[in-house]
mmCIF file of C-alpha atoms in Angstrom:
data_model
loop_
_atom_site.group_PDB
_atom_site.id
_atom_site.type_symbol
_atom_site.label_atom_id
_atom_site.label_comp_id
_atom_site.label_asym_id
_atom_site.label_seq_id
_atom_site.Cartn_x
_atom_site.Cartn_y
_atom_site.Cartn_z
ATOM 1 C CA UNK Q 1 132.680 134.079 163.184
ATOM 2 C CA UNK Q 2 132.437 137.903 163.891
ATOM 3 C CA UNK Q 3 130.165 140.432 162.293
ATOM 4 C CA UNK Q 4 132.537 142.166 160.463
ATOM 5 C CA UNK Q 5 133.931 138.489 159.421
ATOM 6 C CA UNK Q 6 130.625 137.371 158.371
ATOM 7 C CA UNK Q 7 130.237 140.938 155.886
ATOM 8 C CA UNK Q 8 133.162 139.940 154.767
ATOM 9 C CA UNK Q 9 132.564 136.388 153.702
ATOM 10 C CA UNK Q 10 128.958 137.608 151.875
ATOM 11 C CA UNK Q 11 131.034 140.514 149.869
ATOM 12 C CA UNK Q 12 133.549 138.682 148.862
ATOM 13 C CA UNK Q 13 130.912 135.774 147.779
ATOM 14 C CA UNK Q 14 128.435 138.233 146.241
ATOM 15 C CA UNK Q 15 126.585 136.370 143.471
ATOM 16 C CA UNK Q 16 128.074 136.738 139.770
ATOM 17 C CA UNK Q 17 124.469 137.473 138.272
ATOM 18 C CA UNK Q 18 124.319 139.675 140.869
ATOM 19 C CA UNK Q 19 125.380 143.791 140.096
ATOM 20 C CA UNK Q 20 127.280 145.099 142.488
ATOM 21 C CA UNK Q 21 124.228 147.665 143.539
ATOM 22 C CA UNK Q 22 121.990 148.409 146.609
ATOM 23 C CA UNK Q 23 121.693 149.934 149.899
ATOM 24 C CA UNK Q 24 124.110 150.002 152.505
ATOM 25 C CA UNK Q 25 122.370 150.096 155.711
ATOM 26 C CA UNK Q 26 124.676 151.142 158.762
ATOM 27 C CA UNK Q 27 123.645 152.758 162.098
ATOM 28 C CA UNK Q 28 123.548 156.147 160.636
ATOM 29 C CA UNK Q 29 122.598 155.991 157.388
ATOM 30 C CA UNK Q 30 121.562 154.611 154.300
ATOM 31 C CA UNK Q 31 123.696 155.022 151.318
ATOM 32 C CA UNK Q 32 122.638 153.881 147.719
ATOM 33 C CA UNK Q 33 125.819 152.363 145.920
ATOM 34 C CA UNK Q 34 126.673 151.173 141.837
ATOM 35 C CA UNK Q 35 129.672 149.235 143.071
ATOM 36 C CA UNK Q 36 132.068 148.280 145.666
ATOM 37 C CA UNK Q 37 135.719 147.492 146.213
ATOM 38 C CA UNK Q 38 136.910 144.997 148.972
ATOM 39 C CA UNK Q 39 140.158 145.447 150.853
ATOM 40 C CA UNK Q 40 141.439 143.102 153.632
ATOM 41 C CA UNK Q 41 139.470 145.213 156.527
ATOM 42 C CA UNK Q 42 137.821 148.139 154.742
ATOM 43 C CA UNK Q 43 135.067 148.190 151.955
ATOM 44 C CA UNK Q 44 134.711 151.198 149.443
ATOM 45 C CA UNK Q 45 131.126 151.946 148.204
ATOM 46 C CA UNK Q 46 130.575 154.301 145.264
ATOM 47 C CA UNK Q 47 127.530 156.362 145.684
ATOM 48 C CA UNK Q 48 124.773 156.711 143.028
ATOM 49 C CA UNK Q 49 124.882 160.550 143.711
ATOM 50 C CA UNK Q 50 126.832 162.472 146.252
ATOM 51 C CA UNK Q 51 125.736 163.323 149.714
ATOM 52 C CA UNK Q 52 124.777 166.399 151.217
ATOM 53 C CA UNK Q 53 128.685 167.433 151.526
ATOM 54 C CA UNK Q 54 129.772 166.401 147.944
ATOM 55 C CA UNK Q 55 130.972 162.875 149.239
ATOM 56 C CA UNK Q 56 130.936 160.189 145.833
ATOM 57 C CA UNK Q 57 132.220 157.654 147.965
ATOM 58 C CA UNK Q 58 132.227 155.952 151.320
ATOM 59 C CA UNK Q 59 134.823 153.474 152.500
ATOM 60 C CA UNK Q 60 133.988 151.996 155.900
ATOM 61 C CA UNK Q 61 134.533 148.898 158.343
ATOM 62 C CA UNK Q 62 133.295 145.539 157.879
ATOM 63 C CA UNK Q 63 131.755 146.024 161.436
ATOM 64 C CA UNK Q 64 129.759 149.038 160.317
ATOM 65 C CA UNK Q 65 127.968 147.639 157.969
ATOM 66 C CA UNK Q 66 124.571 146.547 159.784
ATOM 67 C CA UNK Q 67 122.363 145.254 156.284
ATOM 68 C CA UNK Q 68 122.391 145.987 152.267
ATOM 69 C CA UNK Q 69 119.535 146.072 150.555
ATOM 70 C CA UNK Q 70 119.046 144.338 146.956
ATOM 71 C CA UNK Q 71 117.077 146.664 144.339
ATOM 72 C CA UNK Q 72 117.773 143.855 141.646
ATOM 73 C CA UNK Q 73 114.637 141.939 141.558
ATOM 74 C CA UNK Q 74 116.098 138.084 141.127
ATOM 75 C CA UNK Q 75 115.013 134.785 142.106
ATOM 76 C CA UNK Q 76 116.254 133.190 145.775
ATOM 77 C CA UNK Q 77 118.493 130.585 143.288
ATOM 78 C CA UNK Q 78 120.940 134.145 143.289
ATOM 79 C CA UNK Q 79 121.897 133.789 146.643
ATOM 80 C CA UNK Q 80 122.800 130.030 147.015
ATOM 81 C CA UNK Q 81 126.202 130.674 145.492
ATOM 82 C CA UNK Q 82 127.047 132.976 148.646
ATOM 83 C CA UNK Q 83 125.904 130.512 151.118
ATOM 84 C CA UNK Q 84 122.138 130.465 151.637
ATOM 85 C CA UNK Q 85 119.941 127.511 151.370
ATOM 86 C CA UNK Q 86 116.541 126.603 151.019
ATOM 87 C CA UNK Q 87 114.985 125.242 153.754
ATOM 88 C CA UNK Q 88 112.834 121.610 153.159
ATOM 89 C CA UNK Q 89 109.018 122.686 152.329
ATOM 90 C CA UNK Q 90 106.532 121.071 154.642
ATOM 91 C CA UNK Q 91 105.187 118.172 152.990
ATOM 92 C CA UNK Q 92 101.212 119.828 153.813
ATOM 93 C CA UNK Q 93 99.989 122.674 155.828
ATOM 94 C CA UNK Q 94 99.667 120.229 159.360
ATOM 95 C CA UNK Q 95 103.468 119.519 159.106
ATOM 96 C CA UNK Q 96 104.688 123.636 159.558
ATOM 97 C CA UNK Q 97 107.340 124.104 161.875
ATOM 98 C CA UNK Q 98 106.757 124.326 165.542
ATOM 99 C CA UNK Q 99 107.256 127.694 167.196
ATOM 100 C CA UNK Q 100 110.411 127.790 169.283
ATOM 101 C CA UNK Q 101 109.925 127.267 172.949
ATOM 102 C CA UNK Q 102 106.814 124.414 172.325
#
C-alpha cells in the first residue's frame, strides 16, 4: 500500500466521534482545518482562518499529506474503528519488549 493510499484509507475511516478538525502537517506547512472533503485522489481542507494570501481552503494530494494532528482530546478506543490496535500489555515490568536487533 502507498502513502498516498494509506492517507486515503485513514480519511476515509476517520472515527465517527471524531470532528473532522486538526492539523495538516505537509512538507511545507502546517494548516489548522474545521473539516474536510474526500475526492477519489484529492482532499479539500477548510481552514480555521485564512492564510497570509486570503486562502480559506486548501485542496491537495493524498501524497502530500505527511501527518495530522488531533486537537480533540479522546481516549485511544477513538482510533480502533480506523484500524489501530492495542498492543498486549506486558504481563510485569521483566516481560517488556526486547529492543530490535537483540
Amino acid at each position: 500500500m502507498g502513502h498516498a493510499e494509506i492517507w486515503r484509507n485513514f480519511l476515509v475511516k476517520w472515527p465517527a466521534d471524531l470532528p473532522h478538525h486538526g492539523v495538516l502537517i505537509t512538507a511545507q506547512e502546517q494548516v489548522a482545518f474545521i473539516d474536510f472533503l474526500l475526492s477519489e485522489s484529492l482532499v479539500l481542507f477548510d481552514r480555521r482562518a485564512p492564510d497570509a494570501v486570503g486562502g480559506r481552503k486548501l485542496i491537495c494530494t493524498y501524497d502530500k499529506i505527511e501527518g495530522i494532528k488531533i486537537v480533540t482530546p479522546v481516549g485511544l478506543d477513538v482510533f480502533t474503528s480506523s484500524g489501530f490496535r492495542a498492543l498486549p500489555k506486558p504481563a510485569s515490568k521483566t516481560e517488556e519488549l526486547e529492543p530490535v536487533g537483540s
